[in-house]
Coordinates of C-alpha atoms in Angstrom, one line a residue:
Chain H
M14 CA 48.3 214.4 70.5
S15 CA 50.2 214.0 67.3
H16 CA 51.7 210.6 68.3
L17 CA 48.3 209.3 69.2
L18 CA 47.1 210.2 65.7
A19 CA 50.2 208.6 64.2
A20 CA 49.5 205.4 66.1
A21 CA 45.9 205.3 65.0
R22 CA 46.9 205.8 61.4
A23 CA 49.5 203.1 61.7
R24 CA 46.8 200.7 62.9
I25 CA 44.4 201.6 60.1
L26 CA 47.3 201.2 57.6
S27 CA 48.1 197.8 59.0
L28 CA 44.4 196.8 58.9
N29 CA 44.4 197.7 55.2
F30 CA 47.6 195.9 54.8
W31 CA 46.1 192.7 56.2
K32 CA 42.9 193.1 54.2
K33 CA 45.0 193.5 51.1
W34 CA 47.1 190.4 51.8
L35 CA 44.0 188.4 52.8
W36 CA 42.4 189.2 49.5
I37 CA 45.6 188.2 47.6
I38 CA 45.7 184.9 49.3
V39 CA 41.9 184.2 48.7
R40 CA 42.3 185.2 45.1
F41 CA 45.4 183.0 44.7
V42 CA 43.6 180.0 46.2
L43 CA 40.5 180.6 44.0
I44 CA 42.4 180.9 40.8
V45 CA 44.7 178.0 41.4
G46 CA 41.7 175.9 42.6
L47 CA 39.6 176.7 39.6
S48 CA 42.5 176.3 37.2
F49 CA 42.9 172.8 38.7
V50 CA 39.2 172.1 38.1
I51 CA 39.6 173.0 34.5
L52 CA 42.8 171.2 33.9
Y53 CA 41.9 168.1 35.9
P54 CA 40.0 166.2 33.1
I55 CA 42.9 166.9 30.7
L56 CA 45.5 165.7 33.1
K57 CA 43.4 162.7 34.0
K58 CA 43.0 161.9 30.3
I59 CA 46.8 162.0 29.8
S60 CA 47.3 159.7 32.7
T61 CA 44.7 157.3 31.4
A62 CA 46.1 157.4 27.9
I63 CA 49.6 156.2 28.9
K64 CA 48.3 153.5 31.1
D65 CA 48.5 149.8 30.2
R66 CA 45.3 147.9 30.2
A67 CA 46.4 146.0 33.3
D68 CA 46.5 149.2 35.3
L69 CA 42.8 149.9 34.6
Y70 CA 41.5 148.2 37.7
S71 CA 44.6 148.5 39.8
P72 CA 43.8 150.4 43.0
I73 CA 47.3 151.6 43.5
V74 CA 47.4 153.5 40.2
V75 CA 46.0 156.9 40.5
W76 CA 48.1 159.2 38.4
I77 CA 51.3 157.6 37.4
P78 CA 50.7 154.2 35.6
E79 CA 52.5 151.1 36.9
N80 CA 53.0 149.8 33.4
F81 CA 53.6 152.6 31.0
S82 CA 52.3 151.9 27.5
L83 CA 51.5 153.7 24.3
D84 CA 49.1 151.0 23.1
N85 CA 46.0 153.2 23.7
F86 CA 47.4 155.7 21.3
R87 CA 48.2 153.0 18.7
Q88 CA 44.6 151.6 19.0
A89 CA 43.0 155.0 18.9
I90 CA 45.0 156.2 15.9
R91 CA 44.3 153.0 14.0
V92 CA 40.6 152.9 14.7
M93 CA 39.9 156.5 14.2
D94 CA 42.0 156.5 11.0
Y95 CA 43.6 159.5 12.7
W96 CA 45.8 161.1 10.1
E97 CA 43.1 161.0 7.4
T98 CA 40.5 162.2 9.9
L99 CA 42.8 164.9 11.0
L100 CA 43.3 166.1 7.4
N101 CA 39.6 166.0 6.7
T102 CA 38.6 167.9 9.8
F103 CA 41.3 170.4 9.1
T104 CA 40.1 171.0 5.6
L105 CA 36.5 171.2 6.6
A106 CA 37.0 173.5 9.6
G107 CA 39.6 175.7 7.8
M108 CA 37.3 176.1 4.7
T109 CA 34.2 177.0 6.7
T110 CA 36.2 179.4 8.9
V111 CA 37.6 181.4 6.0
L112 CA 34.3 181.5 4.2
T113 CA 32.4 182.4 7.4
A114 CA 34.8 185.1 8.3
I115 CA 34.6 186.7 4.9
S116 CA 30.8 186.6 4.6
C117 CA 30.2 187.7 8.2
A118 CA 32.7 190.6 7.9
L119 CA 30.9 191.8 4.8
A120 CA 27.5 191.5 6.4
G121 CA 28.7 193.1 9.7
Y122 CA 30.2 196.0 7.8
G123 CA 27.0 196.4 5.7
F124 CA 24.9 196.6 8.9
A125 CA 27.3 198.8 10.8
R126 CA 28.2 201.5 8.2
L127 CA 26.3 201.1 4.9
K128 CA 22.8 201.8 6.2
F129 CA 20.1 201.4 3.6
K130 CA 16.3 201.2 3.7
G131 CA 15.2 198.3 5.7
S132 CA 18.6 197.5 7.1
N133 CA 17.3 197.6 10.6
V134 CA 14.6 195.1 9.8
L135 CA 17.2 192.8 8.3
F136 CA 19.4 193.1 11.3
A137 CA 16.5 192.1 13.4
C138 CA 16.4 189.0 11.2
V139 CA 20.1 188.3 12.0
V140 CA 19.1 188.4 15.7
L141 CA 16.3 186.0 14.9
T142 CA 18.7 183.5 13.4
I143 CA 20.6 183.6 16.7
L144 CA 17.5 183.0 18.8
V145 CA 15.9 180.2 16.9
P146 CA 17.3 176.8 18.1
P147 CA 19.0 175.0 15.2
T148 CA 16.9 172.0 15.9
T149 CA 13.8 173.8 14.8
I150 CA 14.9 174.1 11.2
L151 CA 17.0 170.9 11.1
I152 CA 14.5 168.6 9.3
P153 CA 13.5 171.1 6.5
M154 CA 17.2 171.8 6.0
Y155 CA 18.0 168.2 5.7
L156 CA 15.2 167.6 3.2
N157 CA 16.3 170.7 1.3
L158 CA 19.8 169.6 1.0
K159 CA 18.8 166.1 0.1
D160 CA 17.0 167.4 -3.0
F161 CA 18.8 170.6 -3.5
S162 CA 17.3 172.6 -6.4
L163 CA 18.2 176.3 -5.6
F164 CA 14.8 177.7 -6.3
G165 CA 14.4 175.2 -9.1
L166 CA 17.4 176.4 -11.0
I167 CA 19.6 173.3 -10.8
P168 CA 17.1 171.0 -12.5
L169 CA 17.1 173.3 -15.5
F170 CA 20.8 172.5 -16.2
N171 CA 21.0 168.8 -15.5
G172 CA 17.8 167.3 -16.8
G173 CA 15.2 168.0 -14.1
K174 CA 17.0 166.3 -11.2
P175 CA 17.8 168.0 -8.0
V176 CA 21.2 167.1 -6.5
N177 CA 21.8 165.4 -3.3
L178 CA 24.2 167.4 -1.3
L179 CA 24.3 165.2 1.8
N180 CA 27.6 163.5 2.6
S181 CA 29.6 166.2 0.9
Y182 CA 31.2 169.3 2.1
W183 CA 28.7 171.4 0.1
P184 CA 26.2 172.1 2.9
F185 CA 29.0 173.5 5.0
V186 CA 30.5 175.5 2.1
L187 CA 27.1 176.9 1.1
T188 CA 26.0 177.9 4.6
S189 CA 29.3 179.5 5.5
M190 CA 29.5 181.3 2.2
T191 CA 26.2 182.8 2.9
A192 CA 26.8 183.6 6.6
V193 CA 24.2 181.3 8.0
S194 CA 26.5 178.5 9.3
Y195 CA 26.6 177.5 13.0
K196 CA 26.4 180.6 15.2
A197 CA 27.1 182.9 12.2
G198 CA 24.5 185.3 13.6
L199 CA 26.8 185.9 16.6
F200 CA 29.8 186.5 14.3
I201 CA 27.8 189.1 12.3
F202 CA 26.9 190.7 15.6
I203 CA 30.6 190.8 16.7
F204 CA 31.7 192.3 13.4
R205 CA 28.9 194.9 13.4
Q206 CA 29.7 196.0 16.9
F207 CA 33.4 196.2 16.1
F208 CA 33.0 198.3 12.9
R209 CA 30.7 200.6 14.7
G210 CA 33.5 201.3 17.2
I211 CA 36.0 202.4 14.5
P212 CA 35.9 206.2 14.2
K213 CA 34.0 207.6 11.2
E214 CA 36.7 210.1 10.5
I215 CA 39.1 207.4 9.2
E216 CA 36.5 206.3 6.7
E217 CA 35.7 209.8 5.6
A218 CA 39.3 210.6 5.1
A219 CA 39.6 207.5 2.8
Y220 CA 36.5 208.7 0.8
V221 CA 38.0 212.2 0.5
D222 CA 41.2 210.7 -0.8
G223 CA 39.1 209.1 -3.6
A224 CA 38.9 205.5 -2.4
G225 CA 35.7 203.6 -3.2
V226 CA 33.6 201.6 -0.7
T227 CA 35.4 198.4 -1.6
K228 CA 38.8 199.8 -1.3
T229 CA 38.0 201.5 2.0
F230 CA 36.7 198.3 3.3
T231 CA 39.7 196.1 2.3
H232 CA 42.4 198.6 2.9
I233 CA 41.2 200.6 5.9
M234 CA 38.5 198.8 7.8
L235 CA 39.7 195.2 7.6
P236 CA 43.3 195.9 8.8
N237 CA 41.7 197.7 11.7
A238 CA 39.4 194.8 12.4
I239 CA 42.1 192.2 13.0
P240 CA 41.1 191.6 16.7
A241 CA 37.5 190.9 15.6
I242 CA 38.8 188.7 12.7
I243 CA 40.9 186.6 15.1
T244 CA 38.1 186.2 17.5
V245 CA 35.6 185.1 14.9
C246 CA 38.1 182.7 13.2
L247 CA 39.0 181.0 16.4
F248 CA 35.4 180.5 17.5
S249 CA 34.3 179.4 14.1
F250 CA 37.2 177.0 13.7
V251 CA 36.8 175.4 17.1
W252 CA 33.0 175.1 17.0
Q253 CA 33.2 173.5 13.5
W254 CA 36.0 171.2 14.7
N255 CA 33.9 170.0 17.7
D256 CA 30.5 170.1 16.1
S257 CA 28.6 166.9 16.1
F258 CA 25.1 168.4 15.6
F259 CA 25.5 169.2 11.9
T260 CA 28.2 166.8 11.0
T261 CA 26.2 163.8 12.1
T262 CA 23.3 165.0 10.1
Y263 CA 24.9 166.2 6.9
L264 CA 28.1 164.2 6.8
T265 CA 27.4 160.7 7.9
S266 CA 30.0 158.7 5.9
S267 CA 33.0 161.1 5.7
K268 CA 35.7 160.7 8.3
V269 CA 35.8 163.8 10.5
M270 CA 36.9 164.1 14.1
S271 CA 33.6 164.4 15.8
T272 CA 31.9 161.4 14.1
Q273 CA 34.9 159.2 14.4
L274 CA 35.2 160.0 18.1
S275 CA 31.6 159.1 19.0
S276 CA 31.7 155.9 17.0
L277 CA 35.2 154.9 18.3
P278 CA 34.2 152.4 21.0
H279 CA 31.8 150.7 18.6
N280 CA 34.4 150.5 15.8
L281 CA 37.0 149.2 18.2
Q282 CA 34.6 146.6 19.6
V283 CA 33.9 145.3 16.1
Q284 CA 37.6 145.2 15.2
L285 CA 38.8 143.5 18.3
T286 CA 36.1 140.9 18.7
A287 CA 34.7 140.7 15.2
G288 CA 31.4 141.7 16.8
V289 CA 30.9 138.3 18.3
S290 CA 31.5 138.8 22.0
Q291 CA 31.5 141.8 24.4
E292 CA 34.7 143.7 24.9
D293 CA 35.2 145.2 28.3
P294 CA 33.4 148.6 28.2
F295 CA 35.9 150.2 30.5
Y296 CA 38.7 149.3 28.1
L297 CA 36.7 150.8 25.2
S298 CA 36.1 153.9 27.2
M299 CA 39.8 154.1 27.9
V300 CA 40.7 154.1 24.3
Q301 CA 37.9 156.7 23.6
D302 CA 39.5 159.0 26.2
T303 CA 42.8 158.6 24.4
G304 CA 40.9 159.5 21.2
I305 CA 39.4 162.6 22.8
L306 CA 42.9 163.6 23.8
L307 CA 44.1 163.1 20.2
A308 CA 41.2 165.1 18.9
I309 CA 41.7 168.1 21.1
L310 CA 45.5 168.1 20.8
P311 CA 45.6 170.1 17.5
L312 CA 43.2 172.6 19.0
I313 CA 45.3 173.0 22.1
I314 CA 48.4 173.5 20.0
I315 CA 46.7 176.2 17.9
Y316 CA 45.4 177.8 21.1
L317 CA 48.9 178.0 22.6
F318 CA 50.0 180.0 19.6
V319 CA 47.1 182.3 19.2
Q320 CA 45.9 182.7 22.8
R321 CA 47.8 185.8 23.5
Y322 CA 46.4 187.6 20.5
F323 CA 43.1 186.1 21.2
V324 CA 42.8 187.3 24.8
E325 CA 44.1 190.7 23.9
S326 CA 41.9 191.0 20.9
V327 CA 38.7 190.0 22.7
E328 CA 39.4 192.8 25.1
R329 CA 39.3 195.2 22.2
T330 CA 36.7 193.5 20.2
G331 CA 33.9 195.4 21.7
I332 CA 31.4 192.6 21.7
V333 CA 30.2 195.1 24.2
G334 CA 29.0 197.8 21.9
Chain F
M10 CA 23.0 200.9 -2.4
W11 CA 26.4 199.5 -1.4
G12 CA 24.9 198.3 1.8
V13 CA 22.7 195.9 -0.1
V14 CA 25.7 194.4 -1.9
Y15 CA 27.6 193.8 1.3
V16 CA 24.6 192.2 3.0
L17 CA 23.5 190.2 -0.1
P18 CA 25.5 187.0 0.7
W19 CA 23.9 186.8 4.1
L20 CA 20.5 187.7 2.7
I21 CA 20.6 184.9 0.2
G22 CA 21.6 182.5 2.9
F23 CA 19.0 183.8 5.3
I24 CA 16.2 183.2 2.8
L25 CA 17.5 179.9 1.4
F26 CA 18.8 178.3 4.6
F27 CA 16.8 179.9 7.3
L28 CA 13.5 181.5 6.3
I29 CA 12.3 178.8 3.9
P30 CA 13.3 175.9 6.3
L31 CA 11.6 177.8 9.1
I32 CA 8.4 178.2 7.2
N33 CA 8.6 174.6 6.1
S34 CA 9.2 173.4 9.6
L35 CA 6.1 175.3 10.8
R36 CA 4.1 173.7 7.9
F37 CA 5.4 170.2 8.8
S38 CA 4.4 170.6 12.4
F39 CA 0.8 170.9 11.3
S40 CA 1.0 168.1 8.8
K41 CA 1.5 164.4 8.3
V42 CA 4.7 164.1 6.4
E43 CA 5.4 161.0 4.3
S44 CA 8.4 160.4 2.1
N45 CA 7.9 158.0 -0.7
A46 CA 9.1 157.3 -4.3
N47 CA 7.2 160.4 -5.6
G48 CA 9.0 162.6 -3.1
L49 CA 7.6 164.3 -0.1
Q50 CA 3.9 164.2 0.7
V51 CA 2.7 166.8 3.1
Q52 CA -0.9 166.5 4.3
F53 CA -2.5 169.0 6.6
I54 CA -3.8 167.5 9.8
G55 CA -4.2 170.5 12.1
M56 CA -3.0 170.4 15.7
D57 CA -2.6 166.6 15.9
N58 CA 1.2 166.6 16.1
Y59 CA 1.1 169.1 19.0
I60 CA -1.5 167.1 20.9
N61 CA 0.5 164.0 20.2
A62 CA 3.8 165.5 21.4
L63 CA 2.2 166.8 24.6
T64 CA -0.1 163.9 25.6
V65 CA 0.8 160.7 23.7
N66 CA 4.6 160.8 23.5
T67 CA 5.9 159.4 26.8
S68 CA 9.1 161.4 27.3
F69 CA 8.6 164.8 25.6
N70 CA 6.9 166.6 28.5
R71 CA 9.4 165.4 31.0
T72 CA 12.4 166.1 28.9
L73 CA 11.3 169.6 28.0
V74 CA 10.5 170.4 31.7
E75 CA 13.9 169.0 32.7
S76 CA 15.8 171.0 30.1
I77 CA 14.0 174.2 31.1
I78 CA 14.7 173.6 34.8
D79 CA 18.3 173.0 34.0
M80 CA 18.4 176.2 32.1
V81 CA 16.7 178.2 34.8
V82 CA 19.0 176.8 37.5
N83 CA 22.2 177.2 35.6
V84 CA 21.9 180.5 33.9
P85 CA 22.1 182.7 37.0
L86 CA 24.9 180.7 38.4
I87 CA 26.9 180.9 35.2
V88 CA 26.3 184.6 34.8
I89 CA 27.2 185.5 38.4
F90 CA 30.2 183.2 38.4
S91 CA 31.6 184.6 35.1
L92 CA 31.1 188.2 36.3
F93 CA 33.1 187.4 39.5
L94 CA 35.8 185.7 37.5
A95 CA 36.0 188.5 35.0
V96 CA 36.6 191.0 37.9
L97 CA 39.2 188.7 39.3
L98 CA 41.0 188.2 36.1
N99 CA 41.0 191.9 35.4
Q100 CA 43.0 192.6 38.5
K101 CA 46.8 192.9 38.3
F102 CA 48.7 189.9 39.7
R103 CA 51.5 187.7 38.8
G104 CA 50.7 184.9 36.4
R105 CA 47.6 186.7 35.1
G106 CA 48.4 185.7 31.5
I107 CA 48.5 182.1 32.4
A108 CA 45.4 182.2 34.5
R109 CA 43.5 183.8 31.6
A110 CA 44.8 181.3 29.1
I111 CA 43.5 178.5 31.4
F112 CA 40.1 180.0 32.0
F113 CA 39.4 180.4 28.3
L114 CA 40.5 176.9 27.6
P115 CA 36.9 175.6 28.1
V116 CA 35.8 177.8 25.2
I117 CA 37.7 175.3 23.1
L118 CA 37.3 172.1 25.0
A119 CA 33.7 172.2 26.3
S120 CA 31.8 172.4 23.1
G121 CA 30.1 169.9 20.9
V122 CA 31.0 166.3 20.8
I123 CA 33.8 166.5 23.4
A124 CA 31.4 167.9 26.1
T125 CA 28.9 165.1 25.2
L126 CA 31.5 162.3 25.5
E127 CA 32.9 163.8 28.6
T128 CA 29.7 163.3 30.5
E129 CA 29.3 159.7 29.3
S130 CA 32.9 158.6 29.9
L131 CA 33.1 155.4 32.0
I132 CA 36.7 156.1 32.8
E133 CA 35.7 159.3 34.5
A134 CA 33.1 157.4 36.5
L135 CA 35.7 154.8 37.4
N136 CA 38.2 157.5 38.5
A137 CA 35.5 159.0 40.7
E138 CA 34.8 155.6 42.3
N139 CA 38.5 154.9 42.9
Q140 CA 39.5 158.0 44.7
T141 CA 37.4 159.0 47.6
G142 CA 39.6 160.9 50.0
S143 CA 41.9 162.5 47.4
F144 CA 42.0 166.1 46.6
I145 CA 39.0 166.3 44.3
S146 CA 36.6 164.9 46.9
G147 CA 37.9 167.7 49.2
L148 CA 36.1 170.0 46.8
R149 CA 32.7 168.4 47.7
S150 CA 30.4 170.5 49.6
F151 CA 29.4 168.4 52.5
E152 CA 31.1 170.5 55.2
L153 CA 30.0 173.7 53.6
Q154 CA 26.4 172.5 53.6
R155 CA 26.5 171.6 57.3
M156 CA 28.1 174.9 58.2
M157 CA 25.5 177.0 56.3
L158 CA 22.6 175.0 57.7
E159 CA 23.9 175.6 61.2
A160 CA 24.3 179.2 60.5
G161 CA 20.6 179.3 59.8
V162 CA 20.5 179.9 56.1
N163 CA 17.3 178.8 54.3
E164 CA 17.5 175.2 53.3
S165 CA 16.6 175.6 49.7
I166 CA 19.2 178.3 49.2
V167 CA 21.8 176.1 50.8
M168 CA 20.9 173.2 48.5
Y169 CA 21.1 175.5 45.5
L170 CA 24.6 176.8 46.4
T171 CA 26.1 173.5 47.5
G172 CA 24.6 172.0 44.3
A173 CA 26.5 174.7 42.4
V174 CA 29.8 173.7 44.2
D175 CA 29.2 170.1 43.2
R176 CA 28.7 171.1 39.6
I177 CA 31.6 173.5 39.6
Y178 CA 33.2 171.9 36.5
D179 CA 30.0 172.2 34.5
I180 CA 29.7 175.8 35.5
V181 CA 33.3 176.7 34.8
S182 CA 33.4 175.0 31.5
Q183 CA 30.2 176.7 30.3
S184 CA 31.3 180.2 31.3
G185 CA 34.3 180.8 29.0
V186 CA 32.6 183.0 26.5
Q187 CA 30.7 184.9 29.2
I188 CA 33.9 185.7 31.1
L189 CA 35.3 187.1 27.8
I190 CA 32.3 189.3 27.3
F191 CA 32.4 190.6 30.9
L192 CA 36.1 191.1 30.7
A193 CA 35.8 193.1 27.5
G194 CA 33.1 195.2 29.2
I195 CA 35.1 195.9 32.3
Q196 CA 38.0 197.0 30.2
T197 CA 35.9 199.7 28.6
I198 CA 35.0 201.4 31.9
S199 CA 36.9 204.6 32.2
P200 CA 39.7 204.5 34.9
H201 CA 38.7 208.0 35.9
L202 CA 35.6 206.7 37.6
Y203 CA 37.7 204.4 39.8
E204 CA 40.2 207.2 40.5
A205 CA 37.4 209.5 41.6
A206 CA 35.9 206.8 43.8
K207 CA 39.2 206.2 45.4
I208 CA 39.7 209.8 46.2
E209 CA 36.3 209.9 47.8
G210 CA 37.3 207.0 49.9
A211 CA 35.3 204.2 48.4
T212 CA 36.5 200.6 49.2
G213 CA 37.0 198.0 46.5
Y214 CA 33.7 196.5 47.5
E215 CA 31.8 199.8 47.1
A216 CA 33.6 200.5 43.8
F217 CA 32.4 197.2 42.5
W218 CA 28.7 197.7 43.4
K219 CA 28.6 201.4 42.5
I220 CA 30.8 201.4 39.4
T221 CA 31.6 198.0 37.9
F222 CA 28.2 196.4 38.4
P223 CA 26.0 199.2 36.9
M224 CA 28.5 199.7 34.0
V225 CA 28.4 196.0 33.0
S226 CA 24.7 195.6 33.7
P227 CA 23.8 195.7 29.9
L228 CA 26.2 192.8 29.5
I229 CA 24.4 190.8 32.0
L230 CA 21.5 190.8 29.6
V231 CA 23.8 189.8 26.7
N232 CA 25.2 187.0 28.8
V233 CA 21.9 185.7 30.0
I234 CA 20.7 185.5 26.4
Y235 CA 24.0 183.9 25.3
T236 CA 23.9 181.3 28.0
I237 CA 20.3 180.3 27.2
I238 CA 21.2 180.0 23.5
D239 CA 24.3 178.1 24.3
S240 CA 22.3 175.5 26.0
F241 CA 20.5 174.6 22.7
G242 CA 23.5 172.8 21.3
N243 CA 23.7 170.2 23.9
N244 CA 20.6 169.1 25.8
E245 CA 18.1 166.2 26.1
T246 CA 15.3 167.9 24.3
T247 CA 17.4 168.5 21.2
A248 CA 18.5 164.9 21.3
L249 CA 14.9 163.7 21.6
I250 CA 13.7 165.9 18.7
R251 CA 16.5 164.6 16.5
E252 CA 15.7 161.0 17.5
V253 CA 12.0 161.4 16.6
G254 CA 13.0 163.0 13.3
F255 CA 15.9 160.8 12.1
T256 CA 15.5 157.5 13.8
N257 CA 11.7 157.2 13.8
F258 CA 11.3 159.3 10.6
N259 CA 8.3 161.1 12.1
F260 CA 9.0 164.5 10.6
G261 CA 5.7 166.1 11.6
L262 CA 5.9 165.1 15.2
S263 CA 9.5 166.1 15.4
S264 CA 8.8 169.6 13.9
A265 CA 5.9 170.1 16.4
M266 CA 8.2 169.3 19.3
A267 CA 10.9 171.6 17.9
W268 CA 8.3 174.4 17.7
L269 CA 7.1 173.8 21.3
Y270 CA 10.7 173.8 22.4
F271 CA 11.3 177.1 20.5
A272 CA 8.1 178.6 22.1
A273 CA 9.3 177.6 25.6
V274 CA 12.7 179.1 25.0
A275 CA 11.3 182.3 23.5
L276 CA 9.1 182.7 26.5
I277 CA 12.0 182.3 28.8
L278 CA 14.0 184.8 26.7
L279 CA 11.2 187.3 26.8
I280 CA 10.7 187.0 30.6
S281 CA 14.3 187.3 31.4
T282 CA 14.9 190.1 29.0
Y283 CA 11.9 192.0 30.5
I284 CA 13.1 191.5 34.1
I285 CA 16.7 192.4 33.4
S286 CA 16.2 195.3 31.1
K287 CA 14.1 197.1 33.7
R288 CA 17.1 197.2 36.0
V289 CA 19.8 197.7 33.4
F290 CA 21.8 201.0 33.7
Y291 CA 22.9 202.7 30.5
Y292 CA 25.8 205.1 30.8
D293 CA 24.9 207.3 27.8

């Protein structure tokens, strides 16, 4: 009797064993396959970027180019004015990131812990800013920034003329200082959820020890909120870096990555043929792909450094609530 | 008292850069807006812009409907897919760190101008032409489609699923943030629940449907809303509204279109929130 039982148990065990291994194999295939799908366009771009023009139509070249060349990089760097563009984009994205993080952290903390009369109504307004498509307010924003008067205050100081803020970094500075830049509502939401998750006792202990609200915030709450800060900074930086929606509206003449990238084929065409004849569109696209690669390269480098903290921190961010 | 101080920067921004533009946009949508040497002239004309957008403008109706259908088709796929991947990435296996790093890469790469250029790239099209029979075309769903149809699955469901396989890159690249949200949610579930389930003899499958799924169900709502909002940045309707506003300088018509778009999106948000929140399970 007992050996029958033992045999039956062994069979179940082996069935479980097989199920476990089958799952491991399926999981492995899925993860590798999907990773490949994600990495494929990047790999393809790298392969395109190092190709010579002659390889473009060659049917034997799939991944490794026959004629290796860095000419695409040279063209893209020259046409995009890469180094200057890189510096500009870095300045713009860095500036908005810092300002957005500060203003959203303040607002998030205010909504999470410093409840006041009407704070729930105001928080509903934050949610409203998330829900309204940016397109809806784009035109009034544009007109507002074109003749910026700050409730009619500015004309009082410079002789009755509103200032034109378009084509400067001011629209980005002002909106990120006041926590209404791109997706800032989401960042306020993240900070609020995070601050709500920090135990109240820590805060009370600080108050008992005689710290004021400001000191508690800067010395106790902010150091504890580093995961949320990293998440918000990375998102904000990346979205500003890649943004074409606002940059093409507010910042038409300045050289930043997204505008340079979308006008790259046109600019190259003009430079190569002096605008007279048609340059091969596939060649233009090839250089543009190289341009995209150059544009995302800094982001990938940053990501490689922060991704560990980022992934860990998101797990503890409590976007969840 | 201090609360007001902390919220003040946002409040100024909200009034100056959100509320006033929002009201102005609504006003423009009911007006004929002309910009001349004396500044902006806004003349009330009633519903004309709305009627114009819906009946006269040749492409608005079609674009709006297409954008909405895209949204309705993609949102469930993205949410289900990202939940599945979050569960997968939460398990312990070798190379998990690398897998996570790769899966969150689209958060960085698939936003804004790069995503737009990606879809227009001629090189990508050329590559696709050049290599029928290589690995990537093995990913196509032809065989799968035949198999499922023979197995007697409803045709429209088959088309939906195989369509999803063909658009796998779009779906993967749009689900980075959603995976993060689900992953964060799964990590907050107490391990005791799983232990208890295991002692009771629950399989991994049962544990998912009885524990993981109900526990993350509030996040399904969050993710549905996020996915809908995320599609604002990059779609045809947005492009059309911008074109009417900034290329044709018809601010009134453009505002009316923007409000119709907002109304449509708000309606979808309301319906999906209503449906999902009736089923959501809250632990506490």
